[in-house]
mmCIF file of C-alpha atoms in Angstrom:
data_model
loop_
_atom_site.group_PDB
_atom_site.id
_atom_site.type_symbol
_atom_site.label_atom_id
_atom_site.label_comp_id
_atom_site.label_asym_id
_atom_site.label_seq_id
_atom_site.Cartn_x
_atom_site.Cartn_y
_atom_site.Cartn_z
ATOM 1 C CA UNK A 1 208.245 91.077 -89.979
ATOM 2 C CA UNK A 2 204.726 92.134 -89.016
ATOM 3 C CA UNK A 3 204.837 95.697 -87.349
ATOM 4 C CA UNK A 4 202.365 98.427 -86.431
ATOM 5 C CA UNK A 5 203.318 102.047 -86.700
ATOM 6 C CA UNK A 6 201.680 104.975 -84.660
ATOM 7 C CA UNK A 7 203.011 107.980 -86.105
ATOM 8 C CA UNK A 8 201.900 110.433 -83.349
ATOM 9 C CA UNK A 9 203.696 109.787 -80.022
ATOM 10 C CA UNK A 10 202.248 112.487 -78.006
ATOM 11 C CA UNK A 11 199.032 114.460 -78.819
ATOM 12 C CA UNK A 12 197.950 117.466 -76.747
ATOM 13 C CA UNK A 13 194.227 118.850 -77.462
ATOM 14 C CA UNK A 14 191.923 121.224 -75.725
ATOM 15 C CA UNK A 15 188.583 119.968 -74.922
ATOM 16 C CA UNK A 16 185.996 119.881 -77.866
ATOM 17 C CA UNK A 17 188.858 119.612 -80.543
ATOM 18 C CA UNK A 18 188.831 116.832 -83.120
ATOM 19 C CA UNK A 19 191.001 113.914 -82.808
ATOM 20 C CA UNK A 20 192.550 111.404 -85.287
ATOM 21 C CA UNK A 21 195.396 109.111 -84.342
ATOM 22 C CA UNK A 22 197.100 107.338 -87.199
ATOM 23 C CA UNK A 23 197.842 103.713 -87.336
ATOM 24 C CA UNK A 24 199.370 101.651 -90.062
ATOM 25 C CA UNK A 25 200.498 97.884 -90.106
ATOM 26 C CA UNK A 26 202.626 95.942 -92.338
ATOM 27 C CA UNK A 27 201.419 92.453 -93.099
ATOM 28 C CA UNK A 28 200.334 91.034 -96.422
ATOM 29 C CA UNK A 29 197.424 88.832 -95.332
ATOM 30 C CA UNK A 30 194.173 89.163 -93.778
ATOM 31 C CA UNK A 31 194.351 90.963 -90.402
ATOM 32 C CA UNK A 32 192.062 91.652 -87.197
ATOM 33 C CA UNK A 33 192.289 95.266 -86.096
ATOM 34 C CA UNK A 34 192.064 96.687 -82.755
ATOM 35 C CA UNK A 35 192.376 99.973 -80.626
ATOM 36 C CA UNK A 36 193.028 99.637 -76.843
ATOM 37 C CA UNK A 37 193.045 102.473 -74.470
ATOM 38 C CA UNK A 38 194.819 102.832 -71.129
ATOM 39 C CA UNK A 39 193.647 105.232 -68.759
ATOM 40 C CA UNK A 40 195.904 106.467 -66.142
ATOM 41 C CA UNK A 41 196.163 103.853 -63.522
ATOM 42 C CA UNK A 42 193.926 101.533 -65.114
ATOM 43 C CA UNK A 43 194.572 98.237 -67.319
ATOM 44 C CA UNK A 44 194.175 98.135 -71.018
ATOM 45 C CA UNK A 45 190.666 98.258 -72.391
ATOM 46 C CA UNK A 46 189.307 97.462 -75.569
ATOM 47 C CA UNK A 47 188.035 100.601 -77.400
ATOM 48 C CA UNK A 48 187.031 99.026 -80.724
ATOM 49 C CA UNK A 49 187.706 96.251 -83.274
ATOM 50 C CA UNK A 50 187.533 95.411 -86.842
ATOM 51 C CA UNK A 51 187.257 91.801 -88.072
ATOM 52 C CA UNK A 52 185.158 92.052 -91.311
ATOM 53 C CA UNK A 53 182.392 93.874 -92.869
ATOM 54 C CA UNK A 54 181.725 97.449 -92.729
ATOM 55 C CA UNK A 55 185.115 99.255 -92.780
ATOM 56 C CA UNK A 56 183.915 102.094 -90.413
ATOM 57 C CA UNK A 57 183.452 100.738 -86.834
ATOM 58 C CA UNK A 58 182.188 102.366 -83.875
ATOM 59 C CA UNK A 59 183.540 101.874 -80.346
ATOM 60 C CA UNK A 60 182.839 102.967 -76.740
ATOM 61 C CA UNK A 61 182.851 106.717 -75.783
ATOM 62 C CA UNK A 62 182.089 108.070 -79.167
ATOM 63 C CA UNK A 63 185.277 106.818 -80.779
ATOM 64 C CA UNK A 64 185.210 105.239 -84.197
ATOM 65 C CA UNK A 65 187.897 103.879 -86.791
ATOM 66 C CA UNK A 66 188.048 103.325 -90.475
ATOM 67 C CA UNK A 67 189.938 100.423 -91.879
ATOM 68 C CA UNK A 68 191.348 101.432 -95.345
ATOM 69 C CA UNK A 69 192.846 97.985 -96.900
ATOM 70 C CA UNK A 70 194.748 99.784 -99.744
ATOM 71 C CA UNK A 71 196.575 101.951 -97.268
ATOM 72 C CA UNK A 72 197.157 99.246 -94.454
ATOM 73 C CA UNK A 73 195.638 102.129 -92.030
ATOM 74 C CA UNK A 74 193.154 101.942 -89.211
ATOM 75 C CA UNK A 75 192.965 105.305 -87.946
ATOM 76 C CA UNK A 76 191.145 106.390 -84.805
ATOM 77 C CA UNK A 77 188.709 109.318 -84.660
ATOM 78 C CA UNK A 78 186.685 111.265 -82.303
ATOM 79 C CA UNK A 79 184.785 114.462 -83.140
ATOM 80 C CA UNK A 80 184.968 116.191 -79.889
ATOM 81 C CA UNK A 81 187.351 115.027 -77.327
ATOM 82 C CA UNK A 82 186.780 115.286 -73.385
ATOM 83 C CA UNK A 83 189.277 115.915 -70.483
ATOM 84 C CA UNK A 84 188.460 112.198 -69.549
ATOM 85 C CA UNK A 85 189.822 111.124 -72.670
ATOM 86 C CA UNK A 86 193.360 111.755 -71.470
ATOM 87 C CA UNK A 87 195.041 108.272 -71.936
ATOM 88 C CA UNK A 88 197.552 106.194 -73.804
ATOM 89 C CA UNK A 89 196.014 104.499 -77.094
ATOM 90 C CA UNK A 90 197.155 101.458 -78.652
ATOM 91 C CA UNK A 91 196.812 100.138 -82.026
ATOM 92 C CA UNK A 92 197.038 96.350 -82.642
ATOM 93 C CA UNK A 93 196.689 93.841 -85.241
ATOM 94 C CA UNK A 94 196.396 89.887 -85.053
ATOM 95 C CA UNK A 95 197.312 87.952 -88.216
ATOM 96 C CA UNK A 96 194.281 86.105 -89.590
ATOM 97 C CA UNK A 97 193.595 83.095 -87.242
ATOM 98 C CA UNK A 98 196.079 83.888 -84.610
ATOM 99 C CA UNK A 99 195.261 85.568 -81.213
ATOM 100 C CA UNK A 100 198.810 87.069 -81.280
ATOM 101 C CA UNK A 101 198.250 90.824 -80.805
ATOM 102 C CA UNK A 102 201.102 92.880 -82.373
ATOM 103 C CA UNK A 103 201.008 96.438 -80.758
ATOM 104 C CA UNK A 104 202.121 99.715 -81.891
ATOM 105 C CA UNK A 105 204.378 101.819 -79.523
ATOM 106 C CA UNK A 106 201.194 103.827 -78.342
ATOM 107 C CA UNK A 107 200.181 107.412 -78.461
ATOM 108 C CA UNK A 108 199.941 109.429 -75.325
ATOM 109 C CA UNK A 109 196.842 111.869 -75.583
ATOM 110 C CA UNK A 110 196.385 114.814 -73.280
ATOM 111 C CA UNK A 111 193.309 117.040 -73.114
ATOM 112 C CA UNK A 112 193.291 120.189 -71.270
ATOM 113 C CA UNK A 113 189.973 121.844 -70.276
ATOM 114 C CA UNK B 1 182.041 88.892 -62.523
ATOM 115 C CA UNK B 2 185.668 88.936 -62.029
ATOM 116 C CA UNK B 3 187.954 90.129 -64.620
ATOM 117 C CA UNK B 4 191.552 89.169 -65.242
ATOM 118 C CA UNK B 5 193.651 89.077 -62.091
ATOM 119 C CA UNK B 6 197.395 89.232 -61.431
ATOM 120 C CA UNK B 7 199.854 88.390 -58.701
ATOM 121 C CA UNK B 8 201.957 90.086 -57.488
ATOM 122 C CA UNK B 9 201.427 93.469 -58.298
ATOM 123 C CA UNK B 10 205.089 94.567 -57.877
ATOM 124 C CA UNK B 11 208.522 92.358 -57.805
ATOM 125 C CA UNK B 12 211.935 93.264 -57.247
ATOM 126 C CA UNK B 13 214.477 90.539 -58.200
ATOM 127 C CA UNK B 14 218.330 90.376 -58.755
ATOM 128 C CA UNK B 15 220.042 89.419 -61.883
ATOM 129 C CA UNK B 16 220.297 85.568 -62.182
ATOM 130 C CA UNK B 17 217.267 84.898 -60.088
ATOM 131 C CA UNK B 18 214.276 83.222 -61.211
ATOM 132 C CA UNK B 19 210.429 84.526 -61.015
ATOM 133 C CA UNK B 20 207.038 83.169 -61.234
ATOM 134 C CA UNK B 21 204.134 85.401 -62.140
ATOM 135 C CA UNK B 22 200.418 84.357 -61.702
ATOM 136 C CA UNK B 23 197.152 85.100 -63.641
ATOM 137 C CA UNK B 24 193.716 84.045 -63.114
ATOM 138 C CA UNK B 25 191.349 84.559 -66.170
ATOM 139 C CA UNK B 26 188.048 86.440 -66.559
ATOM 140 C CA UNK B 27 185.230 84.019 -65.537
ATOM 141 C CA UNK B 28 184.297 81.785 -68.324
ATOM 142 C CA UNK B 29 187.476 82.123 -70.272
ATOM 143 C CA UNK B 30 189.647 79.416 -71.064
ATOM 144 C CA UNK B 31 192.817 80.831 -72.831
ATOM 145 C CA UNK B 32 195.614 83.001 -71.363
ATOM 146 C CA UNK B 33 198.232 85.253 -73.194
ATOM 147 C CA UNK B 34 201.048 86.513 -71.725
ATOM 148 C CA UNK B 35 202.560 90.026 -72.856
ATOM 149 C CA UNK B 36 205.810 92.002 -71.918
ATOM 150 C CA UNK B 37 205.597 95.830 -71.928
ATOM 151 C CA UNK B 38 208.688 97.632 -71.521
ATOM 152 C CA UNK B 39 208.587 101.168 -70.531
ATOM 153 C CA UNK B 40 207.543 103.523 -73.271
ATOM 154 C CA UNK B 41 206.521 100.459 -75.605
ATOM 155 C CA UNK B 42 203.630 98.635 -76.633
ATOM 156 C CA UNK B 43 203.039 94.984 -75.225
ATOM 157 C CA UNK B 44 204.866 92.381 -76.847
ATOM 158 C CA UNK B 45 203.524 88.807 -77.214
ATOM 159 C CA UNK B 46 205.331 86.158 -75.096
ATOM 160 C CA UNK B 47 203.087 82.910 -75.517
ATOM 161 C CA UNK B 48 199.556 81.665 -75.423
ATOM 162 C CA UNK B 49 198.155 78.711 -73.299
ATOM 163 C CA UNK B 50 194.990 76.788 -74.147
ATOM 164 C CA UNK B 51 194.138 73.210 -72.826
ATOM 165 C CA UNK B 52 197.179 73.432 -70.601
ATOM 166 C CA UNK B 53 199.550 73.585 -73.570
ATOM 167 C CA UNK B 54 201.573 76.420 -75.203
ATOM 168 C CA UNK B 55 199.828 77.106 -78.544
ATOM 169 C CA UNK B 56 201.411 80.031 -79.873
ATOM 170 C CA UNK B 57 204.818 81.847 -79.173
ATOM 171 C CA UNK B 58 206.349 85.159 -79.840
ATOM 172 C CA UNK B 59 210.040 85.940 -80.195
ATOM 173 C CA UNK B 60 211.269 85.214 -76.702
ATOM 174 C CA UNK B 61 213.978 83.010 -75.387
ATOM 175 C CA UNK B 62 213.463 79.734 -73.802
ATOM 176 C CA UNK B 63 214.251 81.358 -70.337
ATOM 177 C CA UNK B 64 210.428 82.381 -70.603
ATOM 178 C CA UNK B 65 208.252 79.411 -69.880
ATOM 179 C CA UNK B 66 204.754 79.174 -68.843
ATOM 180 C CA UNK B 67 202.014 76.717 -67.554
ATOM 181 C CA UNK B 68 198.381 76.456 -67.611
ATOM 182 C CA UNK B 69 196.347 74.579 -64.871
ATOM 183 C CA UNK B 70 193.224 72.539 -65.278
ATOM 184 C CA UNK B 71 191.093 75.602 -63.735
ATOM 185 C CA UNK B 72 192.586 77.728 -66.702
ATOM 186 C CA UNK B 73 194.715 79.878 -64.362
ATOM 187 C CA UNK B 74 198.351 80.278 -65.733
ATOM 188 C CA UNK B 75 201.969 80.998 -64.420
ATOM 189 C CA UNK B 76 204.831 82.637 -66.217
ATOM 190 C CA UNK B 77 208.463 81.656 -65.320
ATOM 191 C CA UNK B 78 211.545 83.580 -66.008
ATOM 192 C CA UNK B 79 214.795 82.127 -65.378
ATOM 193 C CA UNK B 80 218.380 83.594 -65.166
ATOM 194 C CA UNK B 81 216.737 87.122 -65.043
ATOM 195 C CA UNK B 82 218.613 89.937 -66.848
ATOM 196 C CA UNK B 83 218.177 93.751 -66.435
ATOM 197 C CA UNK B 84 216.359 93.945 -69.818
ATOM 198 C CA UNK B 85 213.600 91.782 -68.323
ATOM 199 C CA UNK B 86 212.489 94.669 -66.122
ATOM 200 C CA UNK B 87 209.085 95.646 -67.472
ATOM 201 C CA UNK B 88 205.309 95.252 -66.954
ATOM 202 C CA UNK B 89 204.025 91.783 -67.355
ATOM 203 C CA UNK B 90 200.372 91.580 -68.827
ATOM 204 C CA UNK B 91 198.272 88.620 -68.763
ATOM 205 C CA UNK B 92 195.215 88.480 -71.211
ATOM 206 C CA UNK B 93 192.372 85.977 -71.090
ATOM 207 C CA UNK B 94 189.679 84.943 -73.848
ATOM 208 C CA UNK B 95 187.303 82.266 -74.751
ATOM 209 C CA UNK B 96 188.288 79.912 -77.573
ATOM 210 C CA UNK B 97 184.859 79.734 -79.172
ATOM 211 C CA UNK B 98 186.224 77.884 -82.190
ATOM 212 C CA UNK B 99 187.983 79.755 -85.316
ATOM 213 C CA UNK B 100 189.084 83.159 -84.244
ATOM 214 C CA UNK B 101 189.434 85.967 -83.634
ATOM 215 C CA UNK B 102 188.830 86.214 -80.204
ATOM 216 C CA UNK B 103 188.842 89.348 -78.087
ATOM 217 C CA UNK B 104 191.304 89.349 -75.213
ATOM 218 C CA UNK B 105 190.684 90.980 -71.829
ATOM 219 C CA UNK B 106 193.660 92.284 -69.939
ATOM 220 C CA UNK B 107 194.588 92.330 -66.471
ATOM 221 C CA UNK B 108 196.389 95.030 -64.468
ATOM 222 C CA UNK B 109 199.762 93.812 -64.827
ATOM 223 C CA UNK B 110 202.876 92.864 -62.656
ATOM 224 C CA UNK B 111 205.730 95.212 -62.602
ATOM 225 C CA UNK B 112 208.838 93.419 -62.509
ATOM 226 C CA UNK B 113 212.102 95.175 -61.518
ATOM 227 C CA UNK B 114 215.504 93.541 -61.956
ATOM 228 C CA UNK B 115 218.409 94.959 -60.211
#
């Protein structure tokens, strides 16, 4: 069965620290990849997406992610986090030609000033 | 430009009852997907509606059904509620511009509690 794994369930960082959140998926075919963010009290928002082309994609608020096909991974990175990055982050995939988003269980990020 | 809206915000039901949740898609969107998010979990795909028909379905029982109206708004119906149906129900809309993928925009959700 298709699935998405997020290995970090809860990450605590100080402001200006670097961030990397892991995401691995299990699906043998072509996929589209997404990172969504849910700020406290707000709805899910798209952070970035990969459909094809350059495997290094840049999203909003300084986030980027790298698709490594051989490792079935799509890790999220940010060089320097801010307190306002405190949120829950979800990795998701859609199998090729479907809109069925398959989400990971999420990573809760807390950034302290 | 209105985003995705859902109603009601919160709902409390008793086991065995039936519930209807509503969703209005983002302006210009024609496709609606529904997701269930249990506490501490990621959202799980229930089904998607396009052109008033169910186009894709996840691994949910027939107690979960839906409808899409000509104005693209949608309803999610759950019959014979179980305690395990307690969750946040999310609606997402997108524009079917042809062969995918399509970016989905999420609403704030409806929190359903079954007692």
